[in-house]
Coordinates of C-alpha atoms in Angstrom, one line a residue:
M272 CA -17.0 -23.6 -0.3
N273 CA -19.7 -26.8 -0.7
S274 CA -19.2 -28.1 2.7
P275 CA -20.0 -26.8 6.0
R276 CA -16.8 -27.2 7.6
Q277 CA -15.2 -25.5 4.7
Q278 CA -17.8 -22.5 4.9
K279 CA -16.2 -22.6 8.9
A280 CA -12.9 -22.2 8.5
V281 CA -13.9 -18.7 5.1
L282 CA -16.3 -17.3 8.0
F283 CA -12.6 -17.6 10.4
M284 CA -10.0 -16.8 7.4
Q285 CA -13.3 -13.6 7.1
Y286 CA -13.0 -12.6 10.8
S287 CA -9.9 -12.7 11.1
S288 CA -8.5 -11.4 8.6
L289 CA -11.1 -8.4 8.9
F290 CA -10.3 -8.1 12.9
G291 CA -6.1 -7.8 11.7
S292 CA -7.6 -4.9 9.6
G293 CA -9.5 -2.7 11.7
Y294 CA -7.0 -2.9 14.3
A295 CA -4.0 -2.0 11.3
V296 CA -7.1 1.1 10.7
S297 CA -7.5 2.1 14.0
M298 CA -3.7 2.3 15.4
A299 CA -2.5 5.8 14.4
G300 CA -4.4 7.8 16.1
P301 CA -3.6 5.7 20.2
L302 CA 0.4 5.9 18.6
I303 CA 0.5 9.5 17.5
P304 CA 1.4 10.9 21.5
Y305 CA 4.2 7.6 21.7
L306 CA 5.2 8.9 18.1
R307 CA 5.7 13.3 19.3
A308 CA 6.7 12.0 22.3
E309 CA 9.7 9.0 21.6
L310 CA 10.6 9.9 17.9
G311 CA 9.1 14.1 17.5
F312 CA 6.7 13.9 15.4
S313 CA 4.8 17.4 14.7
L314 CA 1.2 17.5 13.9
A315 CA 1.4 17.5 10.4
Q316 CA 3.5 14.7 10.1
S317 CA 1.1 12.8 12.8
G318 CA -1.8 13.4 10.1
Y319 CA 0.5 12.2 7.8
F320 CA 1.4 8.7 9.1
I321 CA -2.6 8.9 10.1
S322 CA -3.1 9.1 6.2
S323 CA 0.1 7.0 4.9
I324 CA -2.8 3.3 5.6
A325 CA -6.0 5.4 3.1
V326 CA -3.0 6.5 0.4
G327 CA -2.1 2.8 0.2
S328 CA -5.3 1.6 0.6
L329 CA -6.3 3.1 -2.6
F330 CA -3.6 2.6 -4.7
A331 CA -3.9 -1.2 -3.9
I332 CA -7.9 -0.7 -4.8
A333 CA -7.4 2.4 -7.9
V334 CA -5.0 -1.1 -9.1
L335 CA -7.7 -3.4 -9.1
L336 CA -10.0 -1.9 -10.2
G337 CA -9.4 -2.7 -13.9
L338 CA -8.3 -6.4 -12.9
I339 CA -11.2 -7.2 -10.2
H340 CA -12.2 -10.2 -12.8
R341 CA -8.8 -11.3 -12.6
V342 CA -7.0 -11.9 -9.1
S343 CA -7.4 -14.8 -7.6
R344 CA -10.0 -14.4 -4.0
K345 CA -7.2 -16.2 -2.2
R346 CA -4.4 -15.1 -4.1
L347 CA -5.9 -11.3 -2.7
I348 CA -6.5 -12.2 1.0
G349 CA -2.6 -13.9 0.8
F350 CA -1.3 -11.2 -0.3
G351 CA -2.4 -8.3 1.7
N352 CA -2.2 -10.5 4.9
L353 CA 1.7 -10.8 3.5
A354 CA 2.2 -7.3 3.5
M355 CA -0.1 -6.7 6.8
V356 CA 2.7 -8.6 8.5
L357 CA 5.5 -7.1 6.9
S358 CA 4.7 -3.7 7.4
L359 CA 3.7 -4.4 11.2
V360 CA 7.0 -6.2 12.0
L361 CA 9.1 -4.3 10.2
S362 CA 7.8 -1.1 11.7
M363 CA 9.4 -1.9 15.0
F364 CA 13.0 -1.9 14.0
F365 CA 12.8 1.9 12.6
N366 CA 12.5 5.7 13.9
S367 CA 12.6 7.6 11.1
F368 CA 9.2 9.5 9.7
A369 CA 10.0 8.2 6.4
M370 CA 10.1 4.5 6.8
L371 CA 7.4 4.4 9.7
L372 CA 5.4 7.1 6.4
A373 CA 6.7 4.1 3.9
L374 CA 5.7 1.2 6.2
G375 CA 2.4 2.4 7.0
F376 CA 1.5 2.9 2.9
L377 CA 2.4 -0.9 2.6
R378 CA -0.1 -1.6 5.3
G379 CA -2.7 -0.3 3.6
I380 CA -1.7 -1.7 0.9
G381 CA -2.2 -5.0 1.7
N382 CA -5.6 -3.5 4.2
G383 CA -7.0 -2.6 0.9
C384 CA -6.6 -6.0 -0.3
T385 CA -7.9 -8.0 2.0
Q386 CA -10.7 -6.2 2.8
L387 CA -11.8 -5.4 -1.0
G388 CA -11.1 -9.9 -0.8
V389 CA -13.0 -10.7 2.3
Q390 CA -16.1 -8.6 0.8
T391 CA -16.2 -9.4 -2.3
V392 CA -16.2 -13.0 -0.4
E393 CA -18.9 -12.1 1.4
S394 CA -21.4 -9.5 -1.3
E395 CA -20.7 -12.9 -3.4
K396 CA -23.4 -15.1 -1.3
T397 CA -27.3 -15.1 -1.0
N398 CA -28.9 -12.1 -1.0
I399 CA -30.5 -13.4 2.2
G400 CA -29.6 -11.8 5.3
R401 CA -27.5 -9.2 3.5
G402 CA -27.7 -6.4 5.8
R403 CA -27.0 -8.5 8.9
S404 CA -24.0 -10.9 7.9
M405 CA -22.5 -7.2 6.4
G406 CA -22.9 -6.0 9.3
R407 CA -21.4 -8.9 11.2
L408 CA -18.5 -9.1 9.6
H409 CA -18.0 -4.9 10.1
M410 CA -18.6 -5.8 13.4
T411 CA -15.6 -7.6 13.1
F412 CA -13.9 -5.0 12.3
S413 CA -14.3 -2.5 14.3
V414 CA -14.0 -5.5 17.8
G415 CA -10.3 -5.6 15.6
A416 CA -9.8 -1.8 16.3
I417 CA -10.9 -1.7 19.2
S418 CA -7.7 -3.6 19.8
A419 CA -5.3 -0.9 18.7
P420 CA -6.2 1.7 21.4
A421 CA -6.8 -1.0 24.2
V422 CA -3.8 -2.1 23.5
A423 CA -2.2 1.6 23.4
G424 CA -4.4 1.5 26.7
L425 CA -2.3 -0.5 28.9
I426 CA 1.1 -0.2 26.9
G427 CA 0.4 3.5 28.7
F428 CA 1.5 1.7 31.3
F429 CA 4.7 0.1 30.0
P430 CA 5.7 3.1 27.7
E431 CA 9.0 1.9 26.9
T432 CA 7.5 -1.1 25.6
W433 CA 5.3 0.9 23.1
R434 CA 6.2 -0.7 19.8
L435 CA 5.5 -4.0 21.0
I436 CA 1.9 -1.5 19.2
F437 CA 2.9 -3.6 16.4
L438 CA 3.6 -6.7 16.9
I439 CA 0.6 -7.5 18.6
G440 CA -1.7 -6.4 15.3
A441 CA -0.1 -8.7 13.1
I442 CA -1.0 -11.9 15.1
P443 CA -4.5 -11.5 14.1
V444 CA -3.5 -11.4 10.5
L445 CA -1.7 -14.8 10.6
F446 CA -4.6 -15.9 12.3
G447 CA -6.5 -15.6 8.9
S448 CA -4.0 -16.6 6.7
F449 CA -4.3 -19.9 8.3
A450 CA -7.5 -20.9 6.4
L451 CA -7.2 -19.6 3.4
R452 CA -6.8 -23.2 2.1
N453 CA -9.9 -23.1 2.1
I454 CA -10.9 -20.7 -0.4
P455 CA -11.2 -21.8 -4.2
D456 CA -8.3 -20.3 -5.8
G457 CA -11.0 -19.3 -8.6
I458 CA -11.1 -15.6 -10.1
M459 CA -13.7 -13.3 -8.9
P460 CA -16.7 -13.6 -11.7
I461 CA -16.5 -11.4 -14.7
P462 CA -19.2 -9.2 -14.8
T463 CA -21.8 -9.8 -16.9
R464 CA -22.4 -6.6 -20.3
R465 CA -26.1 -5.9 -19.2
A466 CA -27.6 -4.1 -16.2
G467 CA -25.0 -5.8 -14.1
S468 CA -21.3 -4.4 -16.1
R469 CA -18.6 -1.7 -15.0
G470 CA -20.8 0.4 -17.9
G471 CA -23.6 -0.6 -16.3
V472 CA -22.8 0.2 -13.7
L473 CA -21.1 3.8 -14.0
R474 CA -23.8 4.8 -16.0
T475 CA -25.8 4.5 -13.0
P476 CA -26.1 8.1 -10.5
I477 CA -27.0 6.2 -7.5
V478 CA -23.2 4.2 -7.5
Y479 CA -21.7 8.0 -7.1
V480 CA -23.9 8.6 -4.5
M481 CA -22.8 5.6 -3.0
A482 CA -19.2 5.8 -3.4
L483 CA -20.2 10.0 -2.2
L484 CA -20.8 7.9 1.4
G485 CA -17.8 5.8 1.7
F486 CA -15.7 8.8 1.2
L487 CA -17.6 10.2 3.9
F488 CA -18.1 7.4 6.5
V489 CA -14.6 7.1 6.3
S490 CA -13.8 10.7 6.7
L491 CA -15.6 10.2 9.8
E492 CA -14.5 7.8 10.8
A493 CA -10.2 8.9 9.9
M494 CA -10.8 12.1 11.7
L495 CA -12.3 10.4 14.8
Y496 CA -9.6 7.6 15.1
G497 CA -6.8 9.9 14.3
W498 CA -7.8 13.0 16.0
V499 CA -9.8 12.3 19.2
P500 CA -6.8 11.7 21.5
S501 CA -4.9 14.5 20.2
Y502 CA -8.1 16.6 20.3
W503 CA -8.9 15.5 24.0
E504 CA -5.3 15.9 24.7
E505 CA -5.0 19.7 24.3
L506 CA -8.2 20.0 26.2
N507 CA -6.2 18.6 29.6
V508 CA -9.5 18.2 31.1
G509 CA -8.0 14.1 32.7
I510 CA -11.7 12.8 33.2
V511 CA -10.4 10.2 30.4
A512 CA -7.0 9.4 29.5
P513 CA -7.0 10.1 25.3
A514 CA -6.0 6.7 24.9
A515 CA -9.0 5.6 26.9
L516 CA -11.5 7.7 25.3
A517 CA -10.9 5.8 21.6
L518 CA -11.3 3.2 23.5
I519 CA -14.8 4.5 24.1
L520 CA -14.8 5.0 20.5
A521 CA -13.9 1.9 19.5
V522 CA -16.5 -0.4 21.5
T523 CA -19.2 1.7 20.8
L524 CA -18.2 1.7 17.3
A525 CA -18.3 -2.0 17.7
L526 CA -21.8 -2.3 19.9
G527 CA -23.4 -0.4 16.9
R528 CA -22.3 -2.5 14.4
L529 CA -23.5 -4.8 16.3
L530 CA -26.9 -3.1 17.1
S531 CA -27.0 -3.1 12.8
S532 CA -27.1 -7.0 12.2
F533 CA -30.3 -6.9 14.3
F534 CA -32.1 -4.1 13.4
A535 CA -32.0 -3.2 10.5
D536 CA -33.2 -6.1 8.1
R537 CA -36.4 -5.8 10.7
V538 CA -36.9 -2.2 10.5
G539 CA -35.4 -2.2 6.3
V540 CA -32.0 -0.5 5.8
G541 CA -32.7 2.7 4.2
R542 CA -35.0 3.6 6.8
Y543 CA -31.9 2.0 9.1
L544 CA -29.5 3.8 7.5
I545 CA -31.4 7.5 7.1
V546 CA -32.1 7.7 11.2
I547 CA -28.7 6.6 12.6
S548 CA -27.3 9.5 10.5
V549 CA -29.7 11.9 11.6
I550 CA -28.2 11.2 14.6
V551 CA -24.6 12.1 13.8
L552 CA -25.7 15.1 13.2
L553 CA -27.0 15.8 16.3
A554 CA -24.5 15.1 18.1
S555 CA -22.0 16.1 15.8
G556 CA -24.1 20.0 16.6
I557 CA -23.8 19.5 20.0
W558 CA -20.6 18.7 20.2
S559 CA -19.4 21.9 18.4
L560 CA -22.2 23.8 20.3
V561 CA -21.6 22.3 24.2
P562 CA -18.3 21.4 24.3
I563 CA -18.6 20.9 27.2
P564 CA -15.6 17.8 28.6
G565 CA -18.0 15.4 30.1
L566 CA -20.6 15.9 27.8
I567 CA -18.2 15.1 25.2
V568 CA -17.9 11.5 25.7
L569 CA -20.9 10.7 25.7
I570 CA -21.7 12.7 22.1
I571 CA -18.4 11.2 21.2
A572 CA -20.4 7.5 22.0
V573 CA -23.2 8.0 20.5
I574 CA -21.4 9.4 17.0
G575 CA -19.8 5.7 17.6
V576 CA -22.7 3.7 18.0
A577 CA -24.7 5.5 15.0
A578 CA -22.4 6.1 12.5
A579 CA -21.2 2.5 12.6
G580 CA -24.3 1.1 10.6
I581 CA -23.6 3.5 8.0
F582 CA -20.7 1.7 5.9
P583 CA -22.2 -1.5 6.1
M584 CA -25.7 -0.7 5.1
N585 CA -24.1 1.6 2.3
M586 CA -22.4 -2.2 1.1
A587 CA -24.8 -3.8 1.3
I588 CA -27.2 -1.8 -0.9
A589 CA -24.6 -1.3 -3.5
A590 CA -24.0 -4.8 -3.6
H591 CA -28.0 -6.2 -3.7
R592 CA -28.7 -3.0 -5.7
F593 CA -25.9 -4.7 -8.2
P594 CA -25.7 -8.7 -7.8
E595 CA -24.2 -9.6 -11.4
A596 CA -21.2 -6.6 -11.0
A597 CA -20.7 -7.7 -7.0
G598 CA -16.6 -7.5 -6.8
F599 CA -16.6 -4.5 -9.7
I600 CA -18.8 -2.2 -7.3
T601 CA -16.8 -3.2 -3.5
N602 CA -13.5 -2.1 -5.4
F603 CA -16.1 1.3 -6.8
I604 CA -16.6 2.3 -3.7
L605 CA -13.6 1.9 -1.9
I606 CA -11.8 3.5 -3.6
F607 CA -13.6 6.7 -2.6
A608 CA -13.9 5.8 1.3
S609 CA -9.6 5.4 0.8
L610 CA -9.7 8.9 -0.6
G611 CA -11.8 9.5 2.3
G612 CA -9.0 8.5 4.6
M613 CA -6.6 10.1 3.3
V614 CA -7.6 13.5 2.6
L615 CA -9.3 15.0 5.3
P616 CA -6.8 13.9 8.3
S617 CA -4.2 14.4 6.6
V618 CA -5.4 17.6 6.2
F619 CA -6.6 18.7 9.3
G620 CA -3.1 17.8 10.4
E621 CA -2.0 20.9 8.3
L622 CA -4.3 23.5 10.0
A623 CA -3.9 21.5 13.8
E624 CA -0.5 23.3 13.5
T625 CA -2.0 26.9 13.0
Y626 CA -5.4 26.6 14.3
G627 CA -5.2 23.6 16.9
T628 CA -7.1 20.2 16.6
I629 CA -10.0 22.5 18.7
L630 CA -11.1 22.1 15.2
L631 CA -12.2 19.2 15.3
P632 CA -16.1 19.3 16.2
Y633 CA -16.2 21.5 13.9
T634 CA -15.1 19.5 10.6
I635 CA -16.8 16.5 12.2
T636 CA -20.6 18.1 12.2
G637 CA -19.6 19.7 8.6
I638 CA -18.9 15.8 7.2
A639 CA -21.8 14.8 9.2
L640 CA -23.8 17.6 7.2
V641 CA -23.6 16.1 3.8
L642 CA -23.0 12.7 5.1
L643 CA -27.2 12.9 5.8
L644 CA -27.7 14.1 2.1
A645 CA -25.8 11.1 0.9
T646 CA -27.5 8.7 3.0
F647 CA -30.6 10.7 2.4
T648 CA -30.9 9.7 -1.4
V649 CA -29.0 5.8 -1.1
G650 CA -31.4 5.3 2.3
R651 CA -34.4 5.9 -0.5
T652 CA -33.6 3.6 -3.1
A653 CA -32.7 0.7 0.2
L654 CA -36.7 1.7 1.0
R655 CA -38.0 0.3 -2.2
I656 CA -36.2 -3.2 -1.5
D657 CA -38.5 -5.6 -0.3
P658 CA -37.5 -6.9 2.8
T659 CA -38.6 -10.0 2.8
T660 CA -35.4 -10.6 0.7
T661 CA -32.9 -9.1 2.8
H662 CA -34.0 -11.1 6.1
E663 CA -32.3 -13.5 7.3
R664 CA -34.8 -17.4 7.5

C-alpha cells in the first residue's frame, strides 16, 4: 500500500465493502413487513431473523479470534464479501423461515469477516487523525444502512418485487471486491508479548468495558433498526410510513457519524463520547415518558445523530490504547458487539408476542442508561490522550 494509487484503491475497497455491510445489516428491519405479509412470519420469527446476521458475525469473529495473526487481510475480506453476495442472491429464491434464517447466518459470517478485515486495515494505519478516519469509515457503513430502508420504501410502490431488496444489496459488495488485488497478501501482524500482547490486553480491565460498550451500542442499533418499523406500524398513526421512519433513523445515523468525523478530534474523543451518550439517554427517556407520535419522530432522529459516534469513537480509543494488538482488540470488541445484535432483538421479539412492540422505548432507555456508564469509563481514559496525536495535520 505504498503508491498513492494503491492507497486510493484500498480506500475504495474499504468504503464499498462497508457500504454493502451496512446495507446487509440494516435490511432486516425494513424486510419484516414484507416477510410477515408475504411469508407469514410471526413476531418471534421476525426477531430470530433480525438476530441471524449477528449470530453469523459472532461465529465468524469468535473463530478468527485465535487465528487473527494467521489470516491474510485480502483473503479475509474476499471471503466475507463472497459470503455476503451469495447469501443475498440466494435469499431471492427461498420462502421458508429455516432457509432464510440460514442465509441470514451466512450473511452474518460474511459481515463479520469483512468488517474485521476492513477495520483492521484501518486500525493499523497512523494514529494521526484516528478519530476522524474511524468516523468517516463508519459513516460509510451508515450510508449503506440508509440505502436498505430507502430501497424498501421505493419497492413499497411495487410490493411484488420486494425480493429485489436482496439483489440490490449484493452490488456494492461486488464493487468492493474489485480493489482487493491492491491489498498486500501478507498476514495481519502477530502482536508482541509485551503490553500489546493478548495476555497484556486481556489483563487490562478497560478492555472489558470497551467490549461492553460495543455490546450495548450494537444492541441499541439493532433494536432501532430491527424494531422501529414494527413499533411504528403498531402505533398506526400514519404521520410517516414505517419504511420512511427507518430511513430517517438511517440518515441521522449517517449524519451523526459525519459529525463525529469532524468534531471528535477537535473537542477530544473522550469528551465527545460522554456528551453524545448523555444525549441518547435524555432523548430515550423523553420517548418513554412522552410517547407522542410527532415527538417520537424527532426523538428517533436525535438518538440517531447522537448515538452514531459511539462505536467508532470506542474503536478509535481502543486502537490508540493498544496499537501493537490492533487486530486482536478489534476482533475482541466485535465479538461482544455481535452478541449485542443477537441477544436483545431476539429476546424482544419473544416479549413482543405477548406485550407488543410498545415496550421498545423502555428497552431503549434501559440500554442507554448502562451505555452511559460504560462510555463514561471509556471516555475518562481517552481524556488522557493528547489530542495532538489524533488530529489530522
